[in-house]
Every structure is written in structure tokens, then in C-alpha cells.
XYZ file of C-alpha atoms in Angstrom:
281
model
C 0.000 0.000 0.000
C 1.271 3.681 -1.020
C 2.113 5.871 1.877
C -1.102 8.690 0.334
C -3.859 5.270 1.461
C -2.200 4.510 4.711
C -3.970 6.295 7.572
C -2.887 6.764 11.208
C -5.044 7.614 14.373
C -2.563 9.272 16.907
C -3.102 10.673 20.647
C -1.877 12.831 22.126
C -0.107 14.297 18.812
C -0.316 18.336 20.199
C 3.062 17.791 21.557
C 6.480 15.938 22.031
C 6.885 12.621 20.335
C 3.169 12.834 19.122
C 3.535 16.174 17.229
C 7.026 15.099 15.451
C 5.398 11.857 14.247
C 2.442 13.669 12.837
C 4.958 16.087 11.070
C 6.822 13.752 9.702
C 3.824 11.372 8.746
C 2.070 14.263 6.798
C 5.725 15.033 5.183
C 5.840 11.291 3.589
C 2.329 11.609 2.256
C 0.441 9.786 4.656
C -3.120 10.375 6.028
C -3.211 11.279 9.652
C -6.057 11.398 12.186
C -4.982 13.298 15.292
C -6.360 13.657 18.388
C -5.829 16.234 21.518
C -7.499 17.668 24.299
C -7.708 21.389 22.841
C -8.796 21.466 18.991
C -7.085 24.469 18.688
C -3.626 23.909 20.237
C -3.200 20.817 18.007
C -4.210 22.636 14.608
C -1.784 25.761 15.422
C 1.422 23.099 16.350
C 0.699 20.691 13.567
C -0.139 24.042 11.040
C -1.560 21.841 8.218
C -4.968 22.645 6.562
C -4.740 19.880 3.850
C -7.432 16.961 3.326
C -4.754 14.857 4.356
C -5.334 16.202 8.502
C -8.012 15.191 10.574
C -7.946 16.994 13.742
C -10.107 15.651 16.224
C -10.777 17.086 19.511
C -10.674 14.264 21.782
C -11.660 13.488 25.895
C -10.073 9.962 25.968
C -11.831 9.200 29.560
C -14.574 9.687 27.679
C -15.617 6.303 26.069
C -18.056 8.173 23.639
C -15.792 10.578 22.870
C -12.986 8.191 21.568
C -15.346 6.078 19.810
C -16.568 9.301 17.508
C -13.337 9.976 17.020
C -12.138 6.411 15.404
C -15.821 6.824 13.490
C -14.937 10.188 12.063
C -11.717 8.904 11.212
C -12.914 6.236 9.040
C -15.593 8.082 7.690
C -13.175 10.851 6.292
C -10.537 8.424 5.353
C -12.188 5.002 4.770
C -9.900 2.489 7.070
C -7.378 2.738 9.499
C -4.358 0.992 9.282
C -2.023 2.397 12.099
C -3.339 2.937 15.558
C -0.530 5.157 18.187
C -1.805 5.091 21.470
C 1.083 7.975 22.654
C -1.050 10.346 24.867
C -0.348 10.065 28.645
C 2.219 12.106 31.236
C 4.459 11.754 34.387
C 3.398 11.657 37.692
C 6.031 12.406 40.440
C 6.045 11.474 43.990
C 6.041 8.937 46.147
C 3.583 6.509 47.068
C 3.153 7.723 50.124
C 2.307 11.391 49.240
C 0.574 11.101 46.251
C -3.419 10.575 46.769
C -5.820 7.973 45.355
C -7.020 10.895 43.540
C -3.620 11.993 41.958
C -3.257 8.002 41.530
C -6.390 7.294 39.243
C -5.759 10.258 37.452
C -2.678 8.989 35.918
C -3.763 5.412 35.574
C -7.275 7.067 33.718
C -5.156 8.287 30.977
C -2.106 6.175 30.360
C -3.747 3.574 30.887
C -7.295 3.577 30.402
C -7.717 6.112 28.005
C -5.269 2.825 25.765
C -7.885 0.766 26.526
C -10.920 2.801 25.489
C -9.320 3.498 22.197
C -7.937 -0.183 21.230
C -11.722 -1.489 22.303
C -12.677 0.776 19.510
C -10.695 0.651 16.690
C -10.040 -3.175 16.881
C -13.707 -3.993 15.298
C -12.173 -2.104 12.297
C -8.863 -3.411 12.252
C -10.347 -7.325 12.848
C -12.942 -6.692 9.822
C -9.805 -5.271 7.135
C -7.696 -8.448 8.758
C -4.727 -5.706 9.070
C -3.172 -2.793 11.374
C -0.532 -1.983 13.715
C -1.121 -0.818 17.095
C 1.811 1.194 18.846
C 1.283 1.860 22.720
C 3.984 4.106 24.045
C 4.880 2.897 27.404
C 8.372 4.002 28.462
C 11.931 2.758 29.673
C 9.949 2.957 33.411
C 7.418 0.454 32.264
C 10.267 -1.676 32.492
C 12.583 -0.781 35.278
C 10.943 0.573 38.542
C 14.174 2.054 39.773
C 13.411 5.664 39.990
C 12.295 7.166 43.519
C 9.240 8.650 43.147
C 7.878 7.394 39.686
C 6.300 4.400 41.334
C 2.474 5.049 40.075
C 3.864 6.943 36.825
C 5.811 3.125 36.135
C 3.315 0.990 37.315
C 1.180 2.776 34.467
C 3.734 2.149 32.031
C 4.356 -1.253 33.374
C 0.588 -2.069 32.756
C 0.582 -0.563 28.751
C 3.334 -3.408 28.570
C 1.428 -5.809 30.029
C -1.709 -5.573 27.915
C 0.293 -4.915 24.929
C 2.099 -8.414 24.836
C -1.522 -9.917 25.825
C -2.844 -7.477 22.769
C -0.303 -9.083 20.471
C -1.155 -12.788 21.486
C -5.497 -12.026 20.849
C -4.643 -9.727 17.621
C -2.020 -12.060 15.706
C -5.145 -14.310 14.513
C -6.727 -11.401 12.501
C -4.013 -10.463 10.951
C -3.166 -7.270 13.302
C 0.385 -6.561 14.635
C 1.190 -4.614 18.472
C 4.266 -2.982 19.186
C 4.693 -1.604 22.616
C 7.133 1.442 22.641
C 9.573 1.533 25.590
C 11.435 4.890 25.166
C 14.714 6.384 27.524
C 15.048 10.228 27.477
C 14.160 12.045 24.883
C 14.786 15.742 23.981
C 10.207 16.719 24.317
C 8.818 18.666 26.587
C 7.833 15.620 29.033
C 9.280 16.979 31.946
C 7.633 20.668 32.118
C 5.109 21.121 34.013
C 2.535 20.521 31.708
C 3.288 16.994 31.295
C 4.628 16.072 34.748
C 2.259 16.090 37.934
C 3.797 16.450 41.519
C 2.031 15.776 44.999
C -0.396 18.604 46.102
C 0.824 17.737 49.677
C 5.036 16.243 49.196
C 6.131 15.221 52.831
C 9.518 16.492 53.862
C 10.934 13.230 54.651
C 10.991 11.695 51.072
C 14.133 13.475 50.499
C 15.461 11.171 47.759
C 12.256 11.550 45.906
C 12.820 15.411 46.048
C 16.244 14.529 44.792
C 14.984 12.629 41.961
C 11.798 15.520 41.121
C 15.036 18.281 41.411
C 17.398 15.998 39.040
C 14.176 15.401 36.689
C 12.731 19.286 36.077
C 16.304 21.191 36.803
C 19.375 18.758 35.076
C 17.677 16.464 32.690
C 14.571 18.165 31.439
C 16.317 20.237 28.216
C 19.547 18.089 28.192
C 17.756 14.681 27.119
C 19.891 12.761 24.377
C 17.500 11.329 22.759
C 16.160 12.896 18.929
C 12.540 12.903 19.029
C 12.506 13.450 15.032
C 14.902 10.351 14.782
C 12.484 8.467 17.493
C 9.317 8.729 15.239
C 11.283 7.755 12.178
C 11.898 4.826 13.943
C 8.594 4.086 14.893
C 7.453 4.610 11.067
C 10.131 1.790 10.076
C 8.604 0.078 12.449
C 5.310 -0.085 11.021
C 6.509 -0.579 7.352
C 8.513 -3.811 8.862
C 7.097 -7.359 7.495
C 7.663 -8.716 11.031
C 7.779 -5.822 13.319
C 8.346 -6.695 17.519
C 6.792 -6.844 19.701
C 8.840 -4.688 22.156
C 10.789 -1.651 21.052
C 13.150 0.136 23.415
C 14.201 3.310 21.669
C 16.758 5.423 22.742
C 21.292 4.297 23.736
C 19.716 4.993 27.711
C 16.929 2.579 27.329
C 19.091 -0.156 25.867
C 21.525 0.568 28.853
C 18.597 0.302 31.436
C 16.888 -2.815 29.673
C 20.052 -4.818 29.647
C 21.219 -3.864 33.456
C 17.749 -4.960 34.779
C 17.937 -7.994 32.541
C 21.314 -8.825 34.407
C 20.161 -8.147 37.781
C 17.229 -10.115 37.313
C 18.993 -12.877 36.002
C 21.730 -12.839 38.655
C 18.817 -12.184 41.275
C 17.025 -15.314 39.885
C 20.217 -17.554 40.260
C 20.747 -16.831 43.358
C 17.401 -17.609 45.032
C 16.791 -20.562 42.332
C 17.423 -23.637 45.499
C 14.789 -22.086 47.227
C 12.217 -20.773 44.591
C 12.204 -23.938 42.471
C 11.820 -25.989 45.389
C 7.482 -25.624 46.131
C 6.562 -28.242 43.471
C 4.450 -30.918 45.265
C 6.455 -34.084 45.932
């Protein structure tokens, strides 16, 4: 299929990683379908008018409101054959100090909000017998090591977990899943915009304040990673025969990948007399 009849459905595409793949998407001659909170701020960043753009104003807590969004996007376009599930954002602080408010929030849109939009644009993708489906989790939906990013990873950790279960329902119609597992990349991720902090941060949680410090003050604008060279990889990605079904992106998430790998491993060796040992006689 020509790049002008492939159509992607993108979230969150106002900003970071979202707005550079829509760019560059729309640059190759594709047809894109993106969705954001505010109509407006996603029409002024992308700054394309052409019948190629769909921009779709889009609550994804709201059920209804993805669903009309996948509808409209097939009924201006015909099919879908891409599907990035890349809205979402950071939540820092500690388990402790963040609330069961704070908590939900974060899980309603990383996680959730996923949900609501593969439930809706599988019917389509199961009836054509084709698609890909990208969900952007991140490095910390592998590794848990980072003081006060516990709810933010267990989030990420769950968009891995239903991604791999994703790929094992979707492979019989014909449907491929990639889960996305980027390190640090040059966005705006980690203004304040796109990373939430405690409404009440106890004192003691001093390495947490360390890390939230580290995070907004050293990294945030010093990132390594090329977002423009990020989404080029996820649009290889989706032209591959056999794409995977996990893709780290980014030198810092191979680092972190393969050192958690190795502690694991070693971790597992060393308790394997005792853990292997509860089979009944």
C-alpha cells in the first residue's frame, strides 16, 4: 500500500513525540487522524490545513468521545491501518504522598484512556484483517528504579502488560502490536505541563525530592534522545514485514533494559534452590 492510502489515528499528537510523528507522517504523504485535548492547540502546532489532517478534539476518559473519534476517522478516510496510542504524562512522587485521587488520574489516561481506544478501533482493524497498534509505554514500564515514579511506572508497566496480551489475541486477525519503551528524549515531558507532583510532598521523602530536582532542573532540556529520529523509527517500524513486539528506543533505554535484565537474572540464580523448590512431591 502507497504511503497517500495509509492512515494513522494518533493521541496525544499536540506535543512531544506525538507532534514530530504527525509532522513527519504528513511530510511522507500519509493520512493522519490526530487527536488532543484542545482542537485548537493541536491545529496551530501541527499548522496543516490539507485533506490529508483530521484533527479531532478528543476526551479519551470519555468512552463516547474516543469512539466518535475512530468513526470520524474512518468516515473521512475510509480504514485505518495504524493505531498510536502515545497520549499520557508523568506523575512524580512517592507513594506515600501522592493521593488515590492523583493516583487514578494517571492510571485514567495512560492507561485507560489505551484501553478505550484499542476497544474501539479493533472492530475495524479485525474486519480489514490488518493494522498496527503502537502503545507508548516508556523505559519505566520496564525498570521501577526511579524514587518517586512508582504510580507513573506501574502505568507504564501495565501498557506493557496488555500490549504483549494485545499481540497474542490480535495475531489471529491479521493485526500486529508494538509496545514502545522509550529512555530520554529531547520533548517537553518533563515541564510542568506533562509532569504532575504531589499537592501535599512530605519532607521526609528526600530522595524523591532529589529525583523531582534531578528530573525538572538537570535532565529536562539536556535529554539525548532525537525525538525526530524516534518517530522515524517508529514509522520503520510499522513498514517492517515482522515488526516486535517490544521496542526500546533510545542508547539509555538499551543501557537500562540490559542492566535490569542482568540483575534479574543474577537475582534469579541466586534464590533458584529455594524458589524452584514448592513443586508438590
Amino acid at each position: 500500500m502507497k504511503n497517500q492510502e495509509k492512515v494513522w489515528y494518533i493521541t496525544g499528537a499536540s506535543k512531544g513525540l506525538g507532534l514530530s510523528l504527525v509532522k513527519q507522517l504528513l511530510a511522507g504523504g500519509y493520512k493522519v487522524a490526530a487527536t488532543s485535548r484542545n482542537l485548537t492547540d493541536l491545529q496551530e502546532a501541527v499548522g496543516d490545513n490539507s485533506d490529508s489532517f483530521l484533527p479531532l478534539a478528543v476526551d479519551l476518559k470519555n468512552e463516547n468521545s474516543v469512539k466518535d473519534s475512530i468513526a470520524a476517522t474512518v468516515e473521512r478516510f475510509g480504514h485505518i491501518d495504524t493505531v498510536v496510542n502515545n497520549a499520557g504524562y508523568g506523575l512524580l512522587g512517592s507513594l506515600e504522598e501522592l493521593s488515590d485521587a492523583e493516583s487514578r488520574e494517571n492510571f485514567e489516561i495512560n492507561v485507560f484512556g489505551t484501553l478505550n481506544v484499542i476497544r474501539h478501533a479493533m472492530p475495524f482493524l479485525r474486519a480489514q484483517k490488518s493494522g498496527h497498534i503502537f502503545n507508548v509505554s516508556s523505559i519505566g514500564g520496564f525498570s521501577g528504579d526511579f524514587p518517586g515514579f512508582g504510580i507513573y511506572c506501574a502505568t507504564k508497566f501495565a501498557v506493557v502488560g496488555l500490549s504483549e496480551s494485545l499481540a497474542a489475541e490480535a495475531k489471529a486477525f491479521g493485526i500486529h502490536v508494538t509496545v514502545v519503551l522509550p529512555g530520554y528524549f529531547r520533548t517537553n515531558f518533563l515541564t510542568s505541563g506533562s509532569l504532575g507532583v504531589p499537592q501535599y510532598p512530605i519532607e521526609e521523602y528526600t530522595a524523591v525530592r532529589d529525583s523531582q530536582n534531578a528530573h525538572q532542573q538537570g535532565i529536562n532540556g539536556n535529554q539525548p534522545g532525537d525525538p525526530e529520529k524516534a518517530v522515524a523509527a517508529i514509522i520503520s517500524v510499522a513498514a517492517a514485514e515482522h515488526p516486535p513486539v517490544t521496542l526500546f528506543l533510545g542508547k539509555d533505554a538499551y543501557g537500562m533494559a540490559d542492566q535490569k535484565i542482568l540483575s534479574l537474572k543474577a537475582e534469579m540464580d541466586k534464590w533458584a534452590h529455594l524458589a524452584t523448590a514448592t513443586d508438590l512431591d
